[in-house]
Coordinates of C-alpha atoms in Angstrom, one line a residue:
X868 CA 32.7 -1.7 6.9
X869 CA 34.1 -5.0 5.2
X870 CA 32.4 -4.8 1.0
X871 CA 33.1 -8.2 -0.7
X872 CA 33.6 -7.5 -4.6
X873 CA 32.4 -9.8 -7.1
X874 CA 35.3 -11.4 -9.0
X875 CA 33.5 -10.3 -12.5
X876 CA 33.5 -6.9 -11.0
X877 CA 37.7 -7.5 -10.1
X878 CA 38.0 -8.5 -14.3
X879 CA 35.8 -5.6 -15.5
X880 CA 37.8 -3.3 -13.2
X881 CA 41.2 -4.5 -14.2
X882 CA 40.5 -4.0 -17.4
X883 CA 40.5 0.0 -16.9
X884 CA 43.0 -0.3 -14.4
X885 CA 45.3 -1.8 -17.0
X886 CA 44.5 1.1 -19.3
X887 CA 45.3 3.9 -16.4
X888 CA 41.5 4.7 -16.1
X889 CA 39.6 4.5 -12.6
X890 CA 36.3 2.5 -12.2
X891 CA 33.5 2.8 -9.6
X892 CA 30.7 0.9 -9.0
X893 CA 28.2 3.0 -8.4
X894 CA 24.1 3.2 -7.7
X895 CA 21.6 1.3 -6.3
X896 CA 24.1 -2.3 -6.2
X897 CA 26.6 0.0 -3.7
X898 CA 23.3 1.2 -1.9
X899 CA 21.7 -2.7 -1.5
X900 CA 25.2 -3.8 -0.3
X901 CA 26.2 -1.1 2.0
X902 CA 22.3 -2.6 3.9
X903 CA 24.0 -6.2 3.7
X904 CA 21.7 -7.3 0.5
X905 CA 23.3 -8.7 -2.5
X906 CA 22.6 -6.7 -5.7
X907 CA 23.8 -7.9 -9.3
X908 CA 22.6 -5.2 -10.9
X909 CA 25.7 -3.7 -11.6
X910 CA 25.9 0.0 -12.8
X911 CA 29.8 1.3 -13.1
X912 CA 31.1 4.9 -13.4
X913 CA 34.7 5.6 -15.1
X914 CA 37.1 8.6 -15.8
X915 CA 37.2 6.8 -19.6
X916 CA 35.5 8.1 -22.6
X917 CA 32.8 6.2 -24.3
X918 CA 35.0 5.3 -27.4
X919 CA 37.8 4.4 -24.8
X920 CA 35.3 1.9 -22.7
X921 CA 34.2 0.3 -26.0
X922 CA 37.6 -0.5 -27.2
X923 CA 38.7 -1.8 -23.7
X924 CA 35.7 -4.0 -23.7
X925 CA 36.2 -5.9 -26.9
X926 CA 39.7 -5.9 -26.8
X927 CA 39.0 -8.3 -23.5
X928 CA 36.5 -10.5 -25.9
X929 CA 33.6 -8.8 -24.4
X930 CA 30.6 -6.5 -26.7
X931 CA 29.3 -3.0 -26.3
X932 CA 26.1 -1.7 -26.8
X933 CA 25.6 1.9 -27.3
X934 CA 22.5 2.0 -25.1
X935 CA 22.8 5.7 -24.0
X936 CA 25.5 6.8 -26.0
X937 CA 24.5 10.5 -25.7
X938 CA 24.2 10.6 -22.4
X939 CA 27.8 8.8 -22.6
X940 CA 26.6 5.2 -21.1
X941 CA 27.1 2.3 -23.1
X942 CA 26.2 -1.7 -21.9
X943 CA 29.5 -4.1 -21.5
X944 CA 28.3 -7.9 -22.2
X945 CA 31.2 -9.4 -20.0
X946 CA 31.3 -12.9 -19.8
X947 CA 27.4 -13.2 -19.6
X948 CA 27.1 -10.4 -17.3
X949 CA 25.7 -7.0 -18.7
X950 CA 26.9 -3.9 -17.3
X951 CA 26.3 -0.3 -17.9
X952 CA 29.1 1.6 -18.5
X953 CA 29.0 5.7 -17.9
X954 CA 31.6 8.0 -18.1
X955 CA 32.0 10.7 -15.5
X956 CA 29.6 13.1 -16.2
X957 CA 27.7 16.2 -14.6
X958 CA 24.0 17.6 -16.0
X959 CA 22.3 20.7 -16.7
X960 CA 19.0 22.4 -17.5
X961 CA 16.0 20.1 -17.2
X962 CA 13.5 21.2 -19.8
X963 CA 11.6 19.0 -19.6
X964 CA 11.2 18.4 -16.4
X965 CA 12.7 14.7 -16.4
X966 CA 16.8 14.7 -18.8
X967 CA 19.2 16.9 -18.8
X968 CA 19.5 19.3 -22.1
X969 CA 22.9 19.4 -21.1
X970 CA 25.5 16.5 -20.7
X971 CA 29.4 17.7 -19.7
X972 CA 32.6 15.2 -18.6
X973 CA 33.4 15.9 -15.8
X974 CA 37.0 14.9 -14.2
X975 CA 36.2 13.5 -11.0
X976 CA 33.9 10.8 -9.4
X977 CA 33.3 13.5 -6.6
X978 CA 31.8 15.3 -9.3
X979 CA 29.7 12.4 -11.0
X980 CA 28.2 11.9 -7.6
X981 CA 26.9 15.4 -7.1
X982 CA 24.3 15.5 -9.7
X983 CA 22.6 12.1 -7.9
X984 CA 19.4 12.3 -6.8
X985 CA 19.9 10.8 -3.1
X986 CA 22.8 10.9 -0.5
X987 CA 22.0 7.5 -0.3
X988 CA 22.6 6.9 -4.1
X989 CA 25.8 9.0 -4.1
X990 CA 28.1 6.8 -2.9
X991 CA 30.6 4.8 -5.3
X992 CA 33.2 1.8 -4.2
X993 CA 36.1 2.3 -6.1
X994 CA 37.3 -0.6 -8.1
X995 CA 38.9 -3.4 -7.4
X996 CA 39.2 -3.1 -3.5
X997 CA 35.9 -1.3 -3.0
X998 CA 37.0 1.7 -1.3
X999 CA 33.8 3.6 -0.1
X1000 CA 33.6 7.1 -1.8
X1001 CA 31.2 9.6 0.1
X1002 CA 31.0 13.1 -0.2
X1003 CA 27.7 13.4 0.4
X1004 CA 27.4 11.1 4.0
X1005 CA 25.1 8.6 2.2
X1006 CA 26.7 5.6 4.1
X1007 CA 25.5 7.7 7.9
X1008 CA 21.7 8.5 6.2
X1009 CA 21.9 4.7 5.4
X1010 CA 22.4 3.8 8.5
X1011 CA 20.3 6.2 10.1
X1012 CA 18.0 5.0 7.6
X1013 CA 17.3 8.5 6.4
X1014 CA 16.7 9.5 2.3
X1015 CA 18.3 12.9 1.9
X1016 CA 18.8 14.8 -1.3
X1017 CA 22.0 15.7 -2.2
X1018 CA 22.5 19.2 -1.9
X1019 CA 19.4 21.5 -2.1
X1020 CA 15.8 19.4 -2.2
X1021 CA 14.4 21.9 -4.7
X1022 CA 17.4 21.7 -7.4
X1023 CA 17.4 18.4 -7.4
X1024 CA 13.3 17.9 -8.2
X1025 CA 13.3 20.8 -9.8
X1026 CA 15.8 18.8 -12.5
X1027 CA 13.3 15.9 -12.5
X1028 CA 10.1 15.2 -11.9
X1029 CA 10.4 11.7 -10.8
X1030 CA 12.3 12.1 -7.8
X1031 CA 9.6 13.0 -6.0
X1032 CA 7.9 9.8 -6.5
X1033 CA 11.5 8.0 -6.4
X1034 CA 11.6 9.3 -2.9
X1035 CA 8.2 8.1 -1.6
X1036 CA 8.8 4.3 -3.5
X1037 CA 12.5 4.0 -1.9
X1038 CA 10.4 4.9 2.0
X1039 CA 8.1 2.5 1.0
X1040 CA 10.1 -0.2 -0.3
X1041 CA 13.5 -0.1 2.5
X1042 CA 11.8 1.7 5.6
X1043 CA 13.4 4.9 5.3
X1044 CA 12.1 8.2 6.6
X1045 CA 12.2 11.0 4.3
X1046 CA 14.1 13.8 5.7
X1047 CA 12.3 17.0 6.2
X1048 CA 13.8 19.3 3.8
X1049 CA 13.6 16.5 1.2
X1050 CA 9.9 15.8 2.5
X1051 CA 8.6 19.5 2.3
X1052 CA 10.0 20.2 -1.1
X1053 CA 8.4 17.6 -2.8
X1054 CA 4.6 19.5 -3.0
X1055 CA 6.3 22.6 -4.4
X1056 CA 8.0 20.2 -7.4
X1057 CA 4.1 18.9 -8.4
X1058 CA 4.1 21.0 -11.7
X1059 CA 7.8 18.7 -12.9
X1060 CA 6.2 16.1 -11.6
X1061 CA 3.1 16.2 -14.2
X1062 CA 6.0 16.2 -16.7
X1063 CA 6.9 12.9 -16.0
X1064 CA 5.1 10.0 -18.6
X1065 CA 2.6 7.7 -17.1
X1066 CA 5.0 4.7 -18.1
X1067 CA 7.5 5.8 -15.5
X1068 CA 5.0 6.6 -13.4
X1069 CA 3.5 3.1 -13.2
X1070 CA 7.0 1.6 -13.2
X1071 CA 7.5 3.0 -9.5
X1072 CA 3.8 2.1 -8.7
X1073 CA 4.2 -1.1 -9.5
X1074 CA 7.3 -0.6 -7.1
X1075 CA 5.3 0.2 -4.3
X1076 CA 2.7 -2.3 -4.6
X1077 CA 5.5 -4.9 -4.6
X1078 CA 7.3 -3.6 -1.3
X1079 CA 5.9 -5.0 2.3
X1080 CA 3.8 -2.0 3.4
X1081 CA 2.5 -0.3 0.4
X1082 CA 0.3 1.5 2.4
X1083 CA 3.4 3.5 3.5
X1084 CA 4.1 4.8 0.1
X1085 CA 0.4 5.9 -0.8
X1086 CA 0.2 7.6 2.3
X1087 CA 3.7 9.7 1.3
X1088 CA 2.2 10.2 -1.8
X1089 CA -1.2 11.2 -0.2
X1090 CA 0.6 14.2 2.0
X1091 CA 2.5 15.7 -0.7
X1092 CA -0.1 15.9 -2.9
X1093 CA 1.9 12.8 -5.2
X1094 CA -1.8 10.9 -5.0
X1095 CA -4.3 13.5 -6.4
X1096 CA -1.5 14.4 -9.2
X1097 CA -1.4 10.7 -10.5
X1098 CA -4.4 8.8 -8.6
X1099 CA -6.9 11.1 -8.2
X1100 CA -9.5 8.2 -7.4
X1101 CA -8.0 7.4 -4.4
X1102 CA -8.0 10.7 -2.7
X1103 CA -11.7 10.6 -3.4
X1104 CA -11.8 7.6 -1.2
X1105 CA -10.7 9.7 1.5
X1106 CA -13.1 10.6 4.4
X1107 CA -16.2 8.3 2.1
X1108 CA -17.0 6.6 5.6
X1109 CA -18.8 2.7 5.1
X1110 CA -21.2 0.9 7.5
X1111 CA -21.5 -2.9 9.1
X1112 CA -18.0 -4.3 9.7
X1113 CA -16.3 -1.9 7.7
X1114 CA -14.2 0.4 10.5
X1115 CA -12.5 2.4 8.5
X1116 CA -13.0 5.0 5.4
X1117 CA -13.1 3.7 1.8
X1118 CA -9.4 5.0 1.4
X1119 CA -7.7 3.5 4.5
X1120 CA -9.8 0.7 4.0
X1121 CA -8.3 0.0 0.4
X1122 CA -5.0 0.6 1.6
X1123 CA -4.8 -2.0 4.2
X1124 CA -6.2 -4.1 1.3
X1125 CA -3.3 -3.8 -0.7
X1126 CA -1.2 -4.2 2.1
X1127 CA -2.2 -7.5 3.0
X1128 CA -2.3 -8.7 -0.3
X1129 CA 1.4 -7.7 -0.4
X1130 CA 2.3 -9.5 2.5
X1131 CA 0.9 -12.9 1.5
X1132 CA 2.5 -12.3 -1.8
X1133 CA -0.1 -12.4 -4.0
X1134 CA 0.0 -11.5 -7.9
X1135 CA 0.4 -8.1 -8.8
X1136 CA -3.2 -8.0 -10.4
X1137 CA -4.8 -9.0 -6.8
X1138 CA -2.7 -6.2 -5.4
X1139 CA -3.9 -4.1 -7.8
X1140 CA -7.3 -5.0 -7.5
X1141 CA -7.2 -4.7 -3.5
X1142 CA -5.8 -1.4 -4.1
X1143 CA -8.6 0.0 -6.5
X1144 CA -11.5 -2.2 -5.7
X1145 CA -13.2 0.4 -4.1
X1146 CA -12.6 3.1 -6.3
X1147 CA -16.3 3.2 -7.6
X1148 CA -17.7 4.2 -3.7
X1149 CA -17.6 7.7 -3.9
X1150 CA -19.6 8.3 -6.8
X1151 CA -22.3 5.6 -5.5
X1152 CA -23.1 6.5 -2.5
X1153 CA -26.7 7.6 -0.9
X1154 CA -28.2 8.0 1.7
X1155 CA -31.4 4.8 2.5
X1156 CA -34.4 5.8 4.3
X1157 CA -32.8 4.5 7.8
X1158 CA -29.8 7.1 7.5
X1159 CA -27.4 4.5 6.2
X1160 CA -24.8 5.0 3.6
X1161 CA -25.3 2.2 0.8
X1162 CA -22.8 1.5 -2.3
X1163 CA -25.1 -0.2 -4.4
X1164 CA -23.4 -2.0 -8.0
X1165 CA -20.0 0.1 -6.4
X1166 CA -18.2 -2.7 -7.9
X1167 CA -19.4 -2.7 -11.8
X1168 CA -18.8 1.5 -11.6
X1169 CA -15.0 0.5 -9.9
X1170 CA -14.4 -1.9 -12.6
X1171 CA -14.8 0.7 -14.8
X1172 CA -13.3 3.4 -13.5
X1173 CA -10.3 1.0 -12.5
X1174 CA -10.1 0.4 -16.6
X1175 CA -9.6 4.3 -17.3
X1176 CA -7.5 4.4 -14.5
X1177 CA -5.1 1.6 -15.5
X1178 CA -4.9 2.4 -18.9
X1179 CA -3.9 5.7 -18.2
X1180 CA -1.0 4.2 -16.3
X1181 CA -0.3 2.5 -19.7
X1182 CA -0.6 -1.1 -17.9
X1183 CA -1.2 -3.7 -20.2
X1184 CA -4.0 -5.1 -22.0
X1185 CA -3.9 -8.6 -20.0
X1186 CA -3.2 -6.8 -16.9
X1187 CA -6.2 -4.5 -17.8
X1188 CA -8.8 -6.9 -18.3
X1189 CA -7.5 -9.0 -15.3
X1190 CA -7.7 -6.5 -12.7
X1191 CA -10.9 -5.3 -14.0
X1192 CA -12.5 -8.7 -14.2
X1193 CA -11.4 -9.3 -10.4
X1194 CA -12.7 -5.7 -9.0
X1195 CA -16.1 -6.3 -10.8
X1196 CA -16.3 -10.0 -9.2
X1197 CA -15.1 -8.9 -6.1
X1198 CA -18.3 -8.5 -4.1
X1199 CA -19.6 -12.4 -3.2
X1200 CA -20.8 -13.2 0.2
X1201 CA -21.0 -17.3 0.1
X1202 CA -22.8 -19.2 3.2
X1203 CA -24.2 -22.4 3.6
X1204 CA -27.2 -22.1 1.7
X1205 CA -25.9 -22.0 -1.8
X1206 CA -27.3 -24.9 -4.0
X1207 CA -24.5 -26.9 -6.3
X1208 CA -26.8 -24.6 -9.2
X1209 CA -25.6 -21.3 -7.1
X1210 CA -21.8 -22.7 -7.2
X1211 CA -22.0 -23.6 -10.4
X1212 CA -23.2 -20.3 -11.6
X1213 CA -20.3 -18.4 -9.6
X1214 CA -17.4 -20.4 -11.1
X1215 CA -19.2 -19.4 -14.6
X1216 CA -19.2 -16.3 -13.4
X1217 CA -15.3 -15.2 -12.3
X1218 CA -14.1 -18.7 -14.8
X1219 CA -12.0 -20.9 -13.4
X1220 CA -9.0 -19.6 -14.4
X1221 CA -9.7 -16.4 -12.0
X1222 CA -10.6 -18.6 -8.9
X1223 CA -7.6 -18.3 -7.2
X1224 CA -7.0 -14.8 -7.3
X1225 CA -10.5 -14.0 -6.9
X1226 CA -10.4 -15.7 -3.3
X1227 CA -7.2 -13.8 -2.5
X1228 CA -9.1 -10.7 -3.5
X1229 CA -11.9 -11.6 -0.8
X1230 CA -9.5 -12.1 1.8
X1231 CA -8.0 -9.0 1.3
X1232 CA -10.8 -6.9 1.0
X1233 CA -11.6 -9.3 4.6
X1234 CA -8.9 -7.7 6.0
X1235 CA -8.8 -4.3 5.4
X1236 CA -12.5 -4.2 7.0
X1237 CA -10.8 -4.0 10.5
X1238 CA -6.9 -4.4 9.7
X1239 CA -7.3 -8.1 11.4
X1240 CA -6.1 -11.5 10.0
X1241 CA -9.9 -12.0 8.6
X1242 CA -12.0 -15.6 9.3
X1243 CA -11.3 -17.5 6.4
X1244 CA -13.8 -20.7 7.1
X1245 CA -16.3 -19.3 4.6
X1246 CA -14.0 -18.9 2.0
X1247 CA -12.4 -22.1 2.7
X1248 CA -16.2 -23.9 2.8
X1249 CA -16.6 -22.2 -0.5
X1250 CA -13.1 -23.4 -2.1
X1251 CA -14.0 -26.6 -1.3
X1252 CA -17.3 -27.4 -3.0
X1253 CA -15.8 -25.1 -5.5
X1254 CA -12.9 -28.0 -6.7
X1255 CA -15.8 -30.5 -5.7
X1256 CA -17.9 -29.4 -8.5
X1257 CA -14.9 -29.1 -10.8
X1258 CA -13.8 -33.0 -10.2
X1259 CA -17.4 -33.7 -11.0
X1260 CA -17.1 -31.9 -14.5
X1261 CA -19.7 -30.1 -16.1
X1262 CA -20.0 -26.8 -18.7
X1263 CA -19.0 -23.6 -17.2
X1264 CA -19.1 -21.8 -20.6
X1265 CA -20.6 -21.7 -24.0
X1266 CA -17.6 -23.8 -25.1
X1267 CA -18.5 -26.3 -22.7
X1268 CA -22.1 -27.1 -24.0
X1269 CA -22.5 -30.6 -25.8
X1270 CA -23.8 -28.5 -29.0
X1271 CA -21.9 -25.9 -30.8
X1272 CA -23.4 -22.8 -33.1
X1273 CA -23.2 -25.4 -35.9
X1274 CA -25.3 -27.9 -34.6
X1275 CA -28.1 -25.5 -34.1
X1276 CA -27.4 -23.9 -37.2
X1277 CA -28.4 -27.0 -38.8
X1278 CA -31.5 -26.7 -37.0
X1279 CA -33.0 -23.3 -38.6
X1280 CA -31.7 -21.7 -36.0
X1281 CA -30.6 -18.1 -37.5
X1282 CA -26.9 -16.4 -36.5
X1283 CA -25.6 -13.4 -34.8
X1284 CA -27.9 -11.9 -31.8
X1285 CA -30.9 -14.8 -31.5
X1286 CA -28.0 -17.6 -31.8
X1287 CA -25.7 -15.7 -29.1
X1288 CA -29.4 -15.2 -26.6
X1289 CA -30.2 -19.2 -27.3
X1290 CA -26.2 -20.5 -26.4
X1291 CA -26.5 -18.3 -23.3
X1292 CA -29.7 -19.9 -22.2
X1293 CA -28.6 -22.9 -23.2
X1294 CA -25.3 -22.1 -20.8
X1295 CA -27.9 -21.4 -18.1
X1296 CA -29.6 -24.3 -18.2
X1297 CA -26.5 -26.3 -18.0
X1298 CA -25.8 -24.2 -15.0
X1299 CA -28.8 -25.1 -13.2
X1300 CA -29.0 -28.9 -14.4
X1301 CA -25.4 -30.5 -15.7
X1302 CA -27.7 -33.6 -16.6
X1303 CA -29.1 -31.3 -19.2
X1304 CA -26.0 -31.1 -21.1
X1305 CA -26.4 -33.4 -24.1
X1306 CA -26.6 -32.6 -27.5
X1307 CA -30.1 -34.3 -28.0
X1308 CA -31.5 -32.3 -25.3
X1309 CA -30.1 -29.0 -25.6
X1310 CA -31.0 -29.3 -29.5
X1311 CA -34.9 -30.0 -28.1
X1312 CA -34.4 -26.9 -25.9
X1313 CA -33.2 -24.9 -28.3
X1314 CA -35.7 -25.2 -30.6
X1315 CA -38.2 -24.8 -28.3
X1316 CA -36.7 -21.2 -27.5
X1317 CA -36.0 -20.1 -30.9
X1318 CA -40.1 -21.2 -31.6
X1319 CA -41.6 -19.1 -28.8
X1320 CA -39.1 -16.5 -28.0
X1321 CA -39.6 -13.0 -29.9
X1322 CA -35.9 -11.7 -30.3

């Protein structure tokens, strides 16, 4: 197998070679490459002692950063590439389900590799020639596109708790099988796994939700009980069968979602939003006269639900109120018969910043109706008078009106609650006529409301 080494990674290693110490690059750069893909990422492994990588590093011109010092890994800035630097280490007792208490040097590279989580991972390419290193048969499961613990399944997620999910993202995200052992161990490792913070958690969802087939990885997660540990909601979804068009149950349905939204590459907050737009159906459903199961406001009960649920995941604020904003606007049917007024009042609705990713959001929802490329000519129809009405200009917000809270202010028209009520009708109007919005007229209507409204 011919491994081309980056000249930086020739500099770095001569460096230690100089100083009779051995270098490896080691991780997920040796995996990528060993699969043909270029990975800069680099991670090295060395036989030198923190102290000892620090001093070769600066006496080349280059700086250290003591990143994991403890844990005897430091970060090499290298003529503009950083680097992390560990020595050769091995790890014991896993308190906490997730770091080792225990941190020893060990002499070998043989020995670093053993306490990796994956065969697969366990390989290193000694430095500079990139001599393959593999005690463990990584390069074979690679090939046989296999993920395979190294050594016993139930020591190594017994150590830590994110393996587990580790396992189902890398399936997901390369098209690996899980080998059995590896597979059947996970659901006994679901008590480590609740060890493991929601912030690592939601780093290898979002992982999942950006590979091809998502679905692949939920489903993993699904058998070993990985989905009701972290996303309870969706194994609600599971057996909630829907009605009309919809041929499959809430779950599958919302899975196919999120895999279609994957493979047009849309944002991460649509993907998100296919994923959990549905979320809200379990708790909704019943049972009309006829025998039909209905979902009725599914979507404002989702929304919320979806807020709880990404917040626990410790997403952020902006990615919050985005998702949330999208699942609670997802459900829009347009046909023909809109009026301009009904347009207008949808753009108000999801604001024009949104539009985009709110029409992604329909198509995938489209989609995972039947798992078919969906019939976009309604959408498309809709897009259209959509960017008409926007060339045209007119007031899609309170911001947007030709009078401010000043101006009626001015008017006798009192602050807080009555001046928010009037500035919404006012919006309304607007909606409904554009030709409405001037400031002489809306001033008239306003005062009109404020003098026969009780508020």
């Amino acid at each position: 197998m011919r491994i081309t080494i980056d000249p930086i990674l020739k500099e770095i290693a001569a460096l230690f070679i100089n100083n009779n110490k051995e270098i490896y690059l080691v991780g997920g750069a040796v995996r990528d490459m060993l699969r043909g893909k270029k990975n800069h990422d680099w991670d090295l492994t060395t036989n030198a002692l923190p102290d000892e990588v620090t001093a070769i590093i600066k006496k080349a011109g280059g700086k250290v950063i003591p990143t994991g010092i403890k844990h005897g890994t430091v970060t090499a800035l290298f003529k503009n590439h950083s680097t992390e630097i560990t020595t050769f280490r091995t790890e014991s007792d896993y308190s906490d389900g997730r770091r080792p208490d225990k941190i020893n040097y060990a002499a070998t590279i043989e020995e670093d590799l053993s306490r990796r989580d994956f065969t697969m991972n366990a390989i290193a390419l000694r430095l500079p020639k990139g001599e393959i290193v593999d005690p463990f048969k990584g390069v074979k499961d690679i090939k046989a596109k296999i993920i395979r613990c190294v050594g016993d399944a139930n020591e190594r997620f017994s150590e830590d708790g994110l393996r587990p999910l580790r396992a189902v993202r890398f399936a997901s995200q390369l098209g690996f099988k899980i080998e059995k052992n590896t597979l059947e161990a996970i659901n006994g490792a679901l008590s480590i796994s609740a060890k493991v913070s929601w912030e690592r958690v939601r780093e290898e969802i979002d992982k999942i939700i950006s590979s091809a087939v998502p679905s692949l990885g939920f489903r993993l997660m699904e058998n070993t009980g990985l989905l009701k540990l972290f996303i309870a909601e969706l194994t609600d979804c599971r057996n909630i069968e829907q009605k009309g068009f919809h041929q499959f149950d809430v779950l599958d349905h919302s899975l196919l979602a999120c895999d279609y939204a994957a493979a047009k590459e849309f944002s991460k907050e649509v993907r998100l939003a296919a994923l959990f737009h549905d979320i809200g159906k379990p708790s909704v459903r019943e049972l009309d006269p006829v025998g039909v199961w209905t979902f009725y406001r599914h979507e404002e009960v989702s929304a919320a639900m979806c807020h709880v649920l990404l917040n626990r995941m410790r997403y952020s604020n902006a990615v919050i109120d985005k998702v949330c904003h999208l699942v609670n606007q997802h459900m829009f049917l347009y046909t023909e018969n809109w009026s301009d007024a009904a347009v207008r009042r949808f753009i108000a609705r999801v604001g024009e910043t949104h539009l985009d990713d709110i029409y992604c959001l329909r198509r995938a929802d489209i989609y995972g109706f039947s798992g078919k490329e969906p019939d976009y000519r309604s959408i498309k129809q809709l897009v259209e008078r959509v960017n008409k009405i926007l060339t045209a200009g007119s007031a899609f917000t309170i911001k947007d009106l030709a009078v401010s809270g000043n101006d009626l202010m001015k008017i006798g028209i009192a602050g807080g609650k009555t001046m928010g009520v009037i500035l919404k009708k006012l919006l309304e109007t607007v909606l409904d006529d554009p030709e409405q919005n001037t400031k002489e007229r809306l001033l008239e209507i306003a005062d009109k409301i404020n003098k026969t409204v009780s508020f």
